[in-house]
Short mmCIF file of C-alpha atoms in Angstrom, two decimals:
data_model
loop_
_atom_site.label_atom_id
_atom_site.label_comp_id
_atom_site.label_asym_id
_atom_site.label_seq_id
_atom_site.Cartn_x
_atom_site.Cartn_y
_atom_site.Cartn_z
CA LEU A 1 -160.50 -223.86 -65.47
CA ASP A 2 -164.10 -222.59 -65.29
CA GLU A 3 -164.77 -224.91 -62.29
CA LYS A 4 -167.39 -226.90 -64.25
CA GLU A 5 -167.66 -230.58 -65.16
CA TYR A 6 -168.41 -231.74 -68.70
CA THR A 7 -169.56 -235.07 -70.08
CA LEU A 8 -167.43 -236.00 -73.09
CA THR A 9 -167.87 -238.41 -75.99
CA GLU A 10 -165.34 -240.35 -78.05
CA GLN A 11 -165.45 -237.50 -80.59
CA ASN A 12 -163.90 -235.02 -78.10
CA LEU A 13 -160.10 -234.81 -78.03
CA LEU A 14 -158.71 -234.93 -74.47
CA ILE A 15 -155.13 -234.31 -73.31
CA THR A 16 -154.15 -236.57 -70.38
CA ASP A 17 -151.06 -237.44 -68.28
CA GLY A 18 -151.68 -241.11 -69.00
CA GLN A 19 -154.18 -241.53 -66.17
CA LYS A 20 -156.05 -238.29 -65.54
CA PRO A 21 -157.34 -235.58 -67.89
CA VAL A 22 -155.20 -232.47 -68.17
CA ALA A 23 -157.01 -230.33 -70.73
CA LEU A 24 -159.73 -230.29 -73.36
CA ALA A 25 -157.61 -230.01 -76.50
CA GLY A 26 -157.80 -226.60 -78.13
CA VAL A 27 -160.66 -225.43 -75.89
CA MET A 28 -159.69 -225.09 -72.20
CA GLY A 29 -157.15 -226.35 -69.68
CA GLY A 30 -157.99 -228.40 -66.62
CA GLU A 31 -157.98 -227.08 -63.04
CA GLU A 32 -155.40 -229.61 -61.80
CA SER A 33 -152.81 -228.48 -64.35
CA SER A 34 -153.35 -224.76 -63.75
CA ILE A 35 -150.50 -222.50 -62.50
CA ALA A 36 -150.60 -221.18 -58.92
CA ALA A 37 -148.40 -218.78 -56.90
CA ASP A 38 -146.21 -221.65 -55.58
CA THR A 39 -145.67 -223.34 -58.98
CA THR A 40 -141.98 -224.22 -59.56
CA GLU A 41 -142.15 -226.57 -62.55
CA ILE A 42 -143.94 -225.95 -65.83
CA PHE A 43 -144.64 -228.42 -68.61
CA LEU A 44 -144.84 -226.65 -71.97
CA GLU A 45 -146.90 -228.12 -74.80
CA SER A 46 -147.30 -226.35 -78.12
CA ALA A 47 -149.79 -228.12 -80.35
CA ASN A 48 -152.18 -227.68 -83.22
CA PHE A 49 -155.55 -229.43 -83.53
CA GLU A 50 -157.93 -230.38 -86.32
CA ALA A 51 -160.17 -227.34 -86.92
CA ALA A 52 -163.52 -229.05 -87.55
CA ASN A 53 -163.26 -231.33 -84.51
CA ASN A 54 -162.28 -228.38 -82.31
CA ARG A 55 -165.24 -226.31 -83.49
CA GLN A 56 -167.67 -229.22 -83.00
CA THR A 57 -166.38 -229.91 -79.48
CA ALA A 58 -166.68 -226.26 -78.42
CA ALA A 59 -170.20 -226.01 -79.89
CA ALA A 60 -171.40 -229.30 -78.35
CA LEU A 61 -170.20 -228.33 -74.87
CA GLY A 62 -171.27 -224.69 -75.17
CA VAL A 63 -167.74 -223.52 -74.36
CA ARG A 64 -166.35 -220.83 -76.66
CA THR A 65 -162.93 -219.58 -75.63
CA ASP A 66 -160.14 -217.50 -77.18
CA SER A 67 -158.32 -220.77 -77.77
CA SER A 68 -161.20 -222.51 -79.59
CA MET A 69 -161.86 -219.44 -81.75
CA ARG A 70 -158.26 -219.55 -82.98
CA TYR A 71 -157.93 -223.29 -83.52
CA GLU A 72 -161.22 -223.57 -85.43
CA LYS A 73 -159.79 -221.27 -88.11
CA SER A 74 -157.09 -223.80 -89.20
CA LEU A 75 -153.82 -222.42 -87.83
CA ASP A 76 -150.48 -223.01 -89.48
CA PRO A 77 -149.00 -226.17 -87.82
CA THR A 78 -145.43 -224.84 -88.21
CA LEU A 79 -146.28 -222.14 -85.65
CA CYS A 80 -146.04 -224.76 -82.87
CA GLU A 81 -142.23 -224.81 -82.85
CA GLN A 82 -141.96 -221.02 -83.13
CA ALA A 83 -144.44 -220.54 -80.28
CA LEU A 84 -142.58 -222.99 -78.02
CA LYS A 85 -139.22 -221.26 -78.60
CA ARG A 86 -140.75 -217.84 -78.02
CA MET A 87 -142.39 -219.00 -74.76
CA VAL A 88 -139.08 -220.33 -73.45
CA GLU A 89 -137.43 -217.04 -74.39
CA ILE A 90 -140.05 -214.96 -72.51
CA ILE A 91 -139.81 -217.17 -69.38
CA GLN A 92 -136.01 -216.85 -69.26
CA GLU A 93 -136.24 -213.08 -69.75
CA THR A 94 -138.72 -212.64 -66.88
CA CYS A 95 -137.18 -215.33 -64.67
CA PRO A 96 -133.41 -215.70 -65.34
CA GLU A 97 -133.14 -218.58 -62.83
CA ALA A 98 -135.47 -220.77 -64.95
CA TYR A 99 -133.85 -223.47 -67.09
CA ILE A 100 -134.93 -226.22 -69.45
CA ALA A 101 -134.97 -229.49 -67.50
CA SER A 102 -135.84 -231.98 -70.27
CA GLU A 103 -135.51 -232.81 -73.93
CA VAL A 104 -137.89 -231.44 -76.54
CA PHE A 105 -140.25 -234.06 -77.96
CA ASP A 106 -141.83 -233.55 -81.37
CA VAL A 107 -144.86 -235.60 -82.42
CA ASN A 108 -145.49 -234.59 -86.02
CA ASN A 109 -148.76 -235.89 -87.44
CA TRP A 110 -148.90 -233.16 -90.08
CA LYS A 111 -147.65 -233.25 -93.62
CA ASP A 112 -147.01 -230.09 -95.60
CA PRO A 113 -149.71 -230.13 -98.36
CA GLN A 114 -147.16 -228.64 -100.75
CA ILE A 115 -149.74 -226.63 -102.69
CA LYS A 116 -148.31 -225.72 -106.08
CA LEU A 117 -150.20 -223.50 -108.52
CA LYS A 118 -149.59 -222.15 -112.01
CA ILE A 119 -150.74 -218.70 -113.10
CA ASP A 120 -149.96 -216.35 -115.99
CA ALA A 121 -149.95 -212.59 -116.34
CA LYS A 122 -152.58 -212.65 -119.11
CA THR A 123 -155.14 -214.33 -116.84
CA ILE A 124 -154.47 -211.84 -114.06
CA SER A 125 -154.76 -208.90 -116.47
CA LYS A 126 -158.02 -210.27 -117.85
CA LYS A 127 -159.53 -210.68 -114.39
CA ALA A 128 -158.27 -207.30 -113.18
CA GLY A 129 -159.27 -205.37 -116.28
CA VAL A 130 -155.84 -203.77 -116.44
CA GLU A 131 -152.46 -205.03 -117.69
CA ILE A 132 -150.09 -206.23 -114.95
CA LYS A 133 -146.70 -207.43 -116.21
CA ALA A 134 -145.29 -210.82 -115.25
CA LYS A 135 -142.30 -209.23 -113.51
CA GLU A 136 -144.59 -207.20 -111.24
CA VAL A 137 -146.74 -210.29 -110.51
CA LYS A 138 -143.65 -212.23 -109.41
CA ASP A 139 -142.41 -209.35 -107.26
CA ILE A 140 -145.78 -209.05 -105.45
CA LEU A 141 -145.99 -212.78 -104.71
CA LEU A 142 -142.37 -212.93 -103.47
CA ARG A 143 -143.07 -210.08 -101.06
CA LEU A 144 -146.08 -212.01 -99.76
CA GLY A 145 -143.89 -215.03 -98.92
CA PHE A 146 -144.66 -217.25 -101.92
CA GLN A 147 -141.95 -219.14 -103.79
CA VAL A 148 -142.14 -218.15 -107.48
CA ASP A 149 -140.03 -219.05 -110.53
CA GLU A 150 -139.73 -217.20 -113.84
CA LYS A 151 -142.64 -219.16 -115.37
CA LEU A 152 -144.88 -218.11 -112.49
CA ASN A 153 -145.05 -221.56 -110.91
CA VAL A 154 -146.00 -220.78 -107.32
CA LYS A 155 -145.50 -222.76 -104.09
CA VAL A 156 -147.87 -221.67 -101.32
CA PRO A 157 -146.22 -221.13 -97.88
CA SER A 158 -147.54 -223.16 -94.95
CA TRP A 159 -149.20 -220.18 -93.26
CA ARG A 160 -151.32 -219.57 -96.39
CA ALA A 161 -152.02 -223.27 -97.11
CA THR A 162 -154.62 -223.65 -94.37
CA LYS A 163 -157.75 -223.35 -96.55
CA ASP A 164 -156.63 -219.88 -97.64
CA ILE A 165 -154.81 -220.17 -100.98
CA LEU A 166 -156.08 -223.25 -102.82
CA THR A 167 -156.71 -222.24 -106.45
CA PRO A 168 -155.12 -219.93 -109.05
CA ILE A 169 -157.97 -217.42 -108.65
CA ASP A 170 -156.90 -216.98 -105.01
CA LEU A 171 -153.47 -215.85 -106.28
CA VAL A 172 -155.13 -213.44 -108.69
CA GLU A 173 -156.92 -211.85 -105.75
CA GLU A 174 -153.63 -211.53 -103.82
CA VAL A 175 -151.88 -209.84 -106.75
CA ILE A 176 -154.73 -207.37 -107.37
CA ARG A 177 -154.97 -206.59 -103.65
CA ILE A 178 -151.33 -205.51 -103.47
CA TYR A 179 -151.27 -203.93 -106.94
CA GLY A 180 -154.04 -201.62 -105.77
CA TYR A 181 -157.73 -201.51 -106.55
CA ASP A 182 -157.44 -197.75 -107.01
CA LYS A 183 -155.24 -198.34 -110.09
CA ILE A 184 -157.94 -200.31 -111.88
CA PRO A 185 -160.04 -198.11 -114.20
CA TYR A 186 -163.77 -198.33 -113.72
CA HIS A 187 -166.66 -197.96 -116.15
CA ASN A 188 -170.33 -198.75 -116.15
CA PRO A 189 -171.12 -202.25 -117.39
CA HIS A 190 -173.04 -202.58 -120.63
CA TRP A 191 -175.65 -205.27 -120.22
CA PRO A 192 -178.65 -205.58 -122.50
CA LEU A 193 -181.84 -205.43 -120.45
CA GLN A 194 -184.48 -207.95 -121.40
CA VAL A 195 -187.96 -208.37 -120.03
CA PRO A 196 -188.05 -211.79 -118.34
CA PRO A 197 -190.71 -214.25 -119.53
CA GLU A 198 -193.92 -213.91 -117.57
CA SER A 199 -194.42 -216.62 -114.96
CA GLN A 200 -197.93 -218.00 -115.30
CA SER A 201 -197.87 -219.40 -111.77
CA LYS A 202 -196.93 -216.00 -110.29
CA LYS A 203 -199.57 -214.33 -112.43
CA LEU A 204 -202.16 -216.77 -111.08
CA GLU A 205 -201.05 -216.13 -107.49
CA ARG A 206 -201.31 -212.35 -107.92
CA LYS A 207 -204.79 -212.64 -109.40
CA ILE A 208 -205.99 -214.89 -106.57
CA LYS A 209 -204.58 -212.50 -103.97
CA GLN A 210 -206.46 -209.61 -105.58
CA ILE A 211 -209.70 -211.61 -105.52
CA LEU A 212 -209.27 -212.62 -101.88
CA THR A 213 -208.36 -209.16 -100.63
CA SER A 214 -211.53 -207.87 -102.33
CA CYS A 215 -213.41 -210.51 -100.27
CA ASN A 216 -211.92 -208.99 -97.06
CA CYS A 217 -209.47 -211.87 -96.57
CA TYR A 218 -206.03 -211.25 -95.09
CA GLU A 219 -202.85 -212.98 -96.21
CA VAL A 220 -200.55 -214.72 -93.73
CA ILE A 221 -197.10 -216.23 -94.29
CA ASN A 222 -196.21 -219.18 -92.08
CA TYR A 223 -193.21 -221.48 -91.67
CA ASN A 224 -193.14 -224.67 -93.74
CA PHE A 225 -192.80 -226.71 -90.55
CA VAL A 226 -195.27 -228.34 -88.18
CA GLY A 227 -194.99 -230.39 -85.00
CA GLU A 228 -196.13 -233.92 -84.30
CA GLU A 229 -198.71 -232.84 -81.73
CA LEU A 230 -200.44 -230.46 -84.16
CA VAL A 231 -200.47 -233.10 -86.92
CA LYS A 232 -202.23 -235.57 -84.61
CA LYS A 233 -204.85 -232.98 -83.63
CA LEU A 234 -205.80 -232.62 -87.29
CA GLY A 235 -206.19 -236.38 -87.68
CA LEU A 236 -203.28 -236.62 -90.14
CA LYS A 237 -200.75 -239.46 -90.17
CA VAL A 238 -197.35 -238.59 -88.68
CA GLU A 239 -195.65 -241.19 -90.91
CA ASP A 240 -196.85 -239.28 -94.01
CA HIS A 241 -194.68 -236.30 -93.02
CA ILE A 242 -190.99 -235.78 -93.75
CA LYS A 243 -189.05 -235.37 -90.49
CA LEU A 244 -186.21 -232.85 -90.20
CA ARG A 245 -182.79 -234.04 -89.07
CA ASN A 246 -182.07 -230.83 -87.20
CA PRO A 247 -185.39 -229.08 -86.33
CA LEU A 248 -185.45 -225.54 -84.96
CA ALA A 249 -187.91 -226.58 -82.24
CA SER A 250 -190.07 -229.55 -81.25
CA ASP A 251 -193.15 -227.87 -82.76
CA GLN A 252 -191.30 -227.46 -86.09
CA SER A 253 -189.95 -230.97 -86.51
CA MET A 254 -191.62 -231.94 -89.82
CA LEU A 255 -192.38 -230.48 -93.24
CA ARG A 256 -196.07 -229.70 -93.66
CA THR A 257 -198.42 -231.60 -95.97
CA SER A 258 -201.27 -229.13 -95.38
CA LEU A 259 -201.53 -225.37 -94.82
CA LEU A 260 -204.43 -225.81 -92.39
CA ALA A 261 -202.34 -226.48 -89.27
CA ASN A 262 -200.50 -223.15 -89.25
CA LEU A 263 -203.64 -221.27 -90.33
CA LEU A 264 -205.41 -222.57 -87.21
CA LEU A 265 -202.65 -221.16 -85.00
CA ALA A 266 -202.79 -217.82 -86.83
CA ALA A 267 -206.59 -217.66 -86.44
CA GLN A 268 -206.30 -218.47 -82.73
CA ARG A 269 -203.88 -215.57 -82.21
CA ASN A 270 -205.95 -213.11 -84.24
CA LEU A 271 -209.27 -213.95 -82.56
CA ARG A 272 -207.91 -212.57 -79.31
CA PHE A 273 -208.29 -209.10 -80.82
CA GLN A 274 -211.31 -209.42 -83.13
CA GLU A 275 -214.54 -211.36 -83.41
CA GLN A 276 -214.13 -212.79 -86.93
CA VAL A 277 -211.21 -213.74 -89.16
CA ALA A 278 -210.70 -214.68 -92.80
CA LEU A 279 -207.09 -215.69 -93.42
CA PHE A 280 -205.44 -217.16 -96.49
CA GLU A 281 -202.00 -218.46 -97.38
CA ILE A 282 -200.35 -219.46 -100.64
CA GLY A 283 -197.47 -221.74 -99.81
CA SER A 284 -195.62 -224.98 -100.43
CA VAL A 285 -196.46 -228.40 -99.03
CA PHE A 286 -194.12 -231.38 -99.14
CA LEU A 287 -195.42 -234.85 -99.91
CA LYS A 288 -193.62 -238.08 -99.11
CA LYS A 289 -193.20 -239.15 -102.72
CA ALA A 290 -190.56 -238.52 -105.38
CA GLY A 291 -190.79 -235.17 -107.15
CA LYS A 292 -189.26 -233.95 -110.41
CA LEU A 293 -186.09 -232.30 -109.05
CA ALA A 294 -182.92 -234.38 -108.63
CA GLN A 295 -181.34 -234.68 -105.20
CA ASP A 296 -177.79 -234.74 -106.57
CA ASP A 297 -175.78 -234.44 -109.81
CA GLN A 298 -176.32 -238.11 -110.66
CA GLY A 299 -180.08 -237.62 -110.61
CA LYS A 300 -180.79 -241.11 -109.28
CA GLU A 301 -182.70 -239.88 -106.23
CA LYS A 302 -185.38 -237.23 -106.37
CA LEU A 303 -186.30 -234.56 -103.85
CA PRO A 304 -189.75 -234.89 -102.19
CA LEU A 305 -192.70 -233.70 -104.26
CA GLN A 306 -193.33 -230.02 -103.55
CA LYS A 307 -196.70 -228.53 -104.50
CA LYS A 308 -198.18 -225.04 -104.31
CA TYR A 309 -201.44 -224.81 -102.37
CA LEU A 310 -203.92 -222.08 -101.51
CA SER A 311 -205.78 -222.43 -98.21
CA ILE A 312 -208.37 -220.18 -96.60
CA LEU A 313 -209.66 -220.38 -93.04
CA CYS A 314 -212.64 -218.25 -92.02
CA THR A 315 -215.10 -218.04 -89.17
CA GLY A 316 -218.53 -219.13 -90.40
CA ASP A 317 -220.29 -222.20 -91.77
CA PHE A 318 -219.62 -224.34 -94.84
CA TYR A 319 -221.33 -221.86 -97.16
CA THR A 320 -219.22 -218.96 -95.91
CA ALA A 321 -216.11 -220.69 -97.25
CA LYS A 322 -217.96 -221.89 -100.36
CA LYS A 323 -218.96 -218.31 -101.24
CA VAL A 324 -215.31 -217.22 -101.21
CA LEU A 325 -214.26 -220.31 -103.15
CA GLU A 326 -216.83 -219.67 -105.88
CA SER A 327 -215.67 -216.05 -106.15
CA ILE A 328 -212.24 -217.40 -107.08
CA LEU A 329 -213.57 -220.01 -109.50
CA SER A 330 -215.81 -217.46 -111.18
CA ALA A 331 -213.01 -214.92 -111.62
CA LEU A 332 -210.73 -217.62 -113.07
CA LYS A 333 -213.48 -218.71 -115.49
CA LEU A 334 -213.32 -222.28 -114.19
CA THR A 335 -216.50 -224.14 -115.04
CA LYS A 336 -217.74 -227.74 -115.21
CA LEU A 337 -216.62 -228.36 -111.64
CA ASN A 338 -218.31 -230.77 -109.31
CA TYR A 339 -218.53 -231.03 -105.51
CA ARG A 340 -218.42 -234.57 -104.17
CA LYS A 341 -219.26 -235.21 -100.53
CA ILE A 342 -216.49 -237.06 -98.71
CA ALA A 343 -215.31 -237.55 -95.12
CA LEU A 344 -212.14 -235.56 -94.39
CA PRO A 345 -210.05 -235.55 -91.20
CA ALA A 346 -210.95 -232.77 -88.75
CA CYS A 347 -214.21 -231.96 -90.60
CA GLU A 348 -217.89 -232.45 -89.82
CA THR A 349 -219.19 -231.47 -93.25
CA SER A 350 -216.75 -231.77 -96.13
CA ALA A 351 -216.42 -232.29 -99.88
CA VAL A 352 -213.82 -232.40 -102.60
CA LEU A 353 -213.85 -230.22 -105.71
CA GLU A 354 -213.40 -232.21 -108.93
CA TYR A 355 -212.63 -231.42 -112.54
CA ASN A 356 -212.63 -234.31 -115.03
CA LYS A 357 -212.22 -236.73 -112.11
CA GLN A 358 -209.17 -234.80 -110.87
CA ILE A 359 -209.34 -233.45 -107.32
CA LEU A 360 -208.64 -229.70 -107.38
CA GLY A 361 -209.16 -229.14 -103.67
CA GLU A 362 -211.25 -229.73 -100.59
CA ILE A 363 -213.69 -227.75 -98.47
CA GLY A 364 -215.15 -228.38 -95.04
CA THR A 365 -216.38 -227.20 -91.65
CA LEU A 366 -214.14 -228.03 -88.72
CA THR A 367 -215.40 -230.34 -85.99
CA ASN A 368 -216.61 -228.78 -82.74
CA LYS A 369 -213.82 -230.59 -80.90
CA LEU A 370 -211.10 -229.08 -83.09
CA SER A 371 -212.67 -225.60 -82.97
CA LYS A 372 -212.75 -225.70 -79.16
CA GLU A 373 -209.15 -226.95 -79.10
CA PHE A 374 -208.08 -223.68 -80.75
CA ASP A 375 -210.72 -221.45 -79.07
CA LEU A 376 -212.49 -220.85 -82.39
CA PRO A 377 -216.19 -220.33 -83.14
CA GLU A 378 -217.74 -222.28 -86.03
CA THR A 379 -214.98 -222.29 -88.63
CA SER A 380 -214.68 -223.49 -92.22
CA TYR A 381 -211.84 -223.75 -94.71
CA PHE A 382 -210.93 -224.79 -98.22
CA THR A 383 -207.73 -225.76 -100.02
CA LEU A 384 -206.92 -225.58 -103.75
CA ASP A 385 -204.06 -227.22 -105.67
CA LEU A 386 -202.66 -224.24 -107.60
CA ASP A 387 -200.28 -226.38 -109.66
CA LEU A 388 -203.21 -228.37 -111.02
CA ILE A 389 -205.34 -225.25 -111.54
CA ALA A 390 -202.51 -223.63 -113.54
CA GLU A 391 -202.55 -226.64 -115.89
CA ILE A 392 -206.28 -226.57 -116.59
CA LEU A 393 -206.75 -222.80 -116.54
CA PRO A 394 -208.11 -221.52 -119.88
CA ALA A 395 -205.38 -219.79 -121.89
CA GLN A 396 -207.68 -216.83 -122.51
CA GLY A 397 -211.25 -215.92 -121.82
CA LYS A 398 -213.96 -216.53 -124.40
CA TYR A 399 -216.37 -213.73 -125.13
CA GLU A 400 -220.03 -214.31 -125.94
CA GLU A 401 -222.57 -211.92 -127.39
CA LEU A 402 -224.96 -210.49 -124.80
CA ALA A 403 -228.41 -212.07 -124.93
CA LYS A 404 -230.89 -210.02 -126.96
CA PHE A 405 -233.97 -211.52 -125.31
CA PRO A 406 -234.96 -211.33 -121.64
CA ALA A 407 -234.35 -214.11 -119.13
CA VAL A 408 -236.95 -215.52 -116.76
CA LYS A 409 -236.06 -216.51 -113.19
CA ARG A 410 -237.93 -218.88 -110.89
CA ASP A 411 -237.24 -219.97 -107.30
CA PHE A 412 -237.86 -223.51 -106.05
CA ALA A 413 -237.80 -224.92 -102.51
CA VAL A 414 -237.52 -228.70 -102.27
CA LEU A 415 -237.51 -231.23 -99.43
CA LEU A 416 -234.75 -233.83 -99.70
CA VAL A 417 -233.61 -236.61 -97.42
CA GLU A 418 -230.64 -235.57 -95.28
CA ASN A 419 -228.08 -237.78 -97.04
CA LYS A 420 -229.08 -236.67 -100.54
CA GLU A 421 -226.20 -234.83 -102.25
CA VAL A 422 -227.34 -231.46 -103.55
CA GLY A 423 -224.71 -231.02 -106.30
CA PRO A 424 -225.69 -234.02 -108.48
CA PHE A 425 -229.37 -233.25 -107.78
CA LEU A 426 -229.05 -229.75 -109.25
CA GLU A 427 -226.96 -230.98 -112.20
CA ASN A 428 -229.73 -233.43 -113.14
CA ILE A 429 -232.31 -230.64 -113.16
CA LYS A 430 -230.11 -228.31 -115.27
CA ALA A 431 -229.61 -231.08 -117.83
CA LEU A 432 -233.40 -231.27 -118.43
CA ASP A 433 -233.52 -228.62 -121.14
CA LYS A 434 -231.10 -226.33 -122.98
CA LEU A 435 -233.36 -223.40 -122.08
CA ILE A 436 -232.25 -223.78 -118.44
CA VAL A 437 -229.09 -221.67 -118.69
CA GLU A 438 -228.22 -221.31 -115.01
CA ILE A 439 -229.01 -222.87 -111.64
CA LYS A 440 -227.94 -221.36 -108.31
CA LEU A 441 -228.28 -222.82 -104.83
CA PHE A 442 -229.01 -220.07 -102.29
CA ASP A 443 -230.24 -221.85 -99.13
CA VAL A 444 -230.15 -225.15 -97.25
CA TYR A 445 -232.39 -225.16 -94.18
CA ARG A 446 -232.91 -227.64 -91.34
CA GLY A 447 -235.10 -226.88 -88.37
CA GLU A 448 -238.65 -225.78 -87.59
CA LYS A 449 -241.38 -227.18 -89.90
CA ILE A 450 -238.84 -229.47 -91.61
CA PRO A 451 -239.47 -233.20 -90.97
CA ALA A 452 -236.77 -235.11 -89.12
CA GLY A 453 -234.15 -236.64 -91.42
CA GLN A 454 -234.88 -234.11 -94.17
CA LYS A 455 -233.58 -230.72 -95.33
CA SER A 456 -234.99 -227.88 -97.38
CA VAL A 457 -232.99 -226.93 -100.46
CA ALA A 458 -233.78 -223.62 -102.20
CA PHE A 459 -232.39 -222.77 -105.63
CA ASN A 460 -232.92 -220.29 -108.44
CA LEU A 461 -233.34 -221.24 -112.12
CA THR A 462 -232.79 -218.97 -115.12
CA PHE A 463 -234.65 -219.70 -118.38
CA GLN A 464 -233.57 -218.04 -121.62
CA ASP A 465 -233.87 -218.58 -125.35
CA PRO A 466 -231.15 -216.89 -127.51
CA GLU A 467 -233.53 -216.70 -130.50
CA LYS A 468 -236.75 -215.30 -129.02
CA THR A 469 -238.70 -214.22 -125.94
CA LEU A 470 -240.07 -217.16 -123.96
CA SER A 471 -243.84 -217.51 -123.92
CA GLU A 472 -245.93 -218.30 -120.85
CA GLU A 473 -246.69 -221.74 -122.30
CA GLU A 474 -242.98 -222.55 -122.64
CA ILE A 475 -242.21 -221.37 -119.10
CA SER A 476 -245.13 -223.41 -117.74
CA ARG A 477 -243.91 -226.49 -119.64
CA LEU A 478 -240.40 -226.09 -118.17
CA GLN A 479 -241.76 -225.73 -114.65
CA LYS A 480 -243.86 -228.91 -115.02
CA GLN A 481 -240.80 -230.79 -116.30
CA ILE A 482 -238.75 -229.57 -113.35
CA VAL A 483 -241.41 -230.58 -110.78
CA ALA A 484 -241.65 -234.05 -112.36
CA LYS A 485 -237.85 -234.40 -112.30
CA ILE A 486 -237.69 -233.29 -108.65
CA GLU A 487 -240.19 -236.00 -107.69
CA ALA A 488 -238.35 -238.58 -109.81
CA LEU A 489 -235.15 -237.77 -107.92
CA GLY A 490 -236.85 -238.33 -104.55
CA GLY A 491 -237.62 -234.70 -103.73
CA LYS A 492 -240.86 -232.98 -102.81
CA LEU A 493 -241.76 -229.42 -103.77
CA ARG A 494 -242.53 -227.22 -100.77
CA GLY A 495 -245.68 -225.11 -100.83
#
């Protein structure tokens, strides 16, 4: 009737004359069977159709009509006969010359579900909070068209059996509705208020957010979805991602395994309005392995493993991100951590952060190619596994007495070969003597006056004895030990 053509599937119900289509059942009639000014014969069909199929057909074809909106709500099948009789009556009233020229054919593929329910006045009174006598309950249900005996056995009429009245509690609602909500006394509920147990994971998240906002980082909240194209740009494997059956869009077709992808898009948008960005997100990632939560009541299959990650993306080099990362680790009192250099997808310089051989996270500088792809300057990022951090986080901080004797600080600049890892190098020096209480890297330089294939590493050492003030002889001895160790590790002290 809308003068359009539609391509149907075997799931769509079609009314035909045996050869040609007449109408799309429950949705819209066909143009050939429409009524015109010269119509003299009318074929009347009064039918009811399966609600779910009708709704699916209308949605698939993008055709929503008055007819489809009614049929998708599960109409009472007994209305077909009443509607047919009423239509004949109206035609004969408006056109007295019209007459019925054929028999009435009834194809009945519907069986009355015969819904029978049992209720009692005590249950209704308990639910309502006010006493309603059995006699009044029966009277209300009879007036609503239900068949009710003295024991309150109820048979649901056909017009209420279409997914409307299915359980005893539905009858309770009907009785209370007619009895009157205004007759039910009201009072304030008395519920004991208890402070819920503190969530350690939420507490950790709040603390990290406070640290990051103090570092001038801004929080973003992204969707949990990514697209195939973005995953490939990051050098990740598409097959490692869980695909959605019904994605919202092509660029949101899979569950993310990393927060980096959406952070890149957020940084790209924000850099149109400012020169630098520092964005972070705390969110879930979904890994293609079995988690702890059951997929169903049987518990045989598990939902995918869902983990909580923190990721930060900021304009700047590797050490820009590392400075923020160490602010977090310091505030959380996480020590004995180790950086291990490793090649990561989408990164030029990268490393993983380890604790007792467990990987807590990763840090790196994005490749020039990836940065240009998103119109970014030099950009770095890091990711932390918050679930793992929550497990190893100290239960409470340990306090130490302030040192009574002064500390001595010395700076060293050392030449190392380019592929020499700085982390293990510094750890070896710190392990030389218990009087070396702290070692801090503050510069890595490559360029003018530095031989090809080498880099200059500058670090600060703190010497301190808890029992006494260090003498010049002791400090000199320590420095000689450190120089000897540097040379033993393949380094050369710069002048």
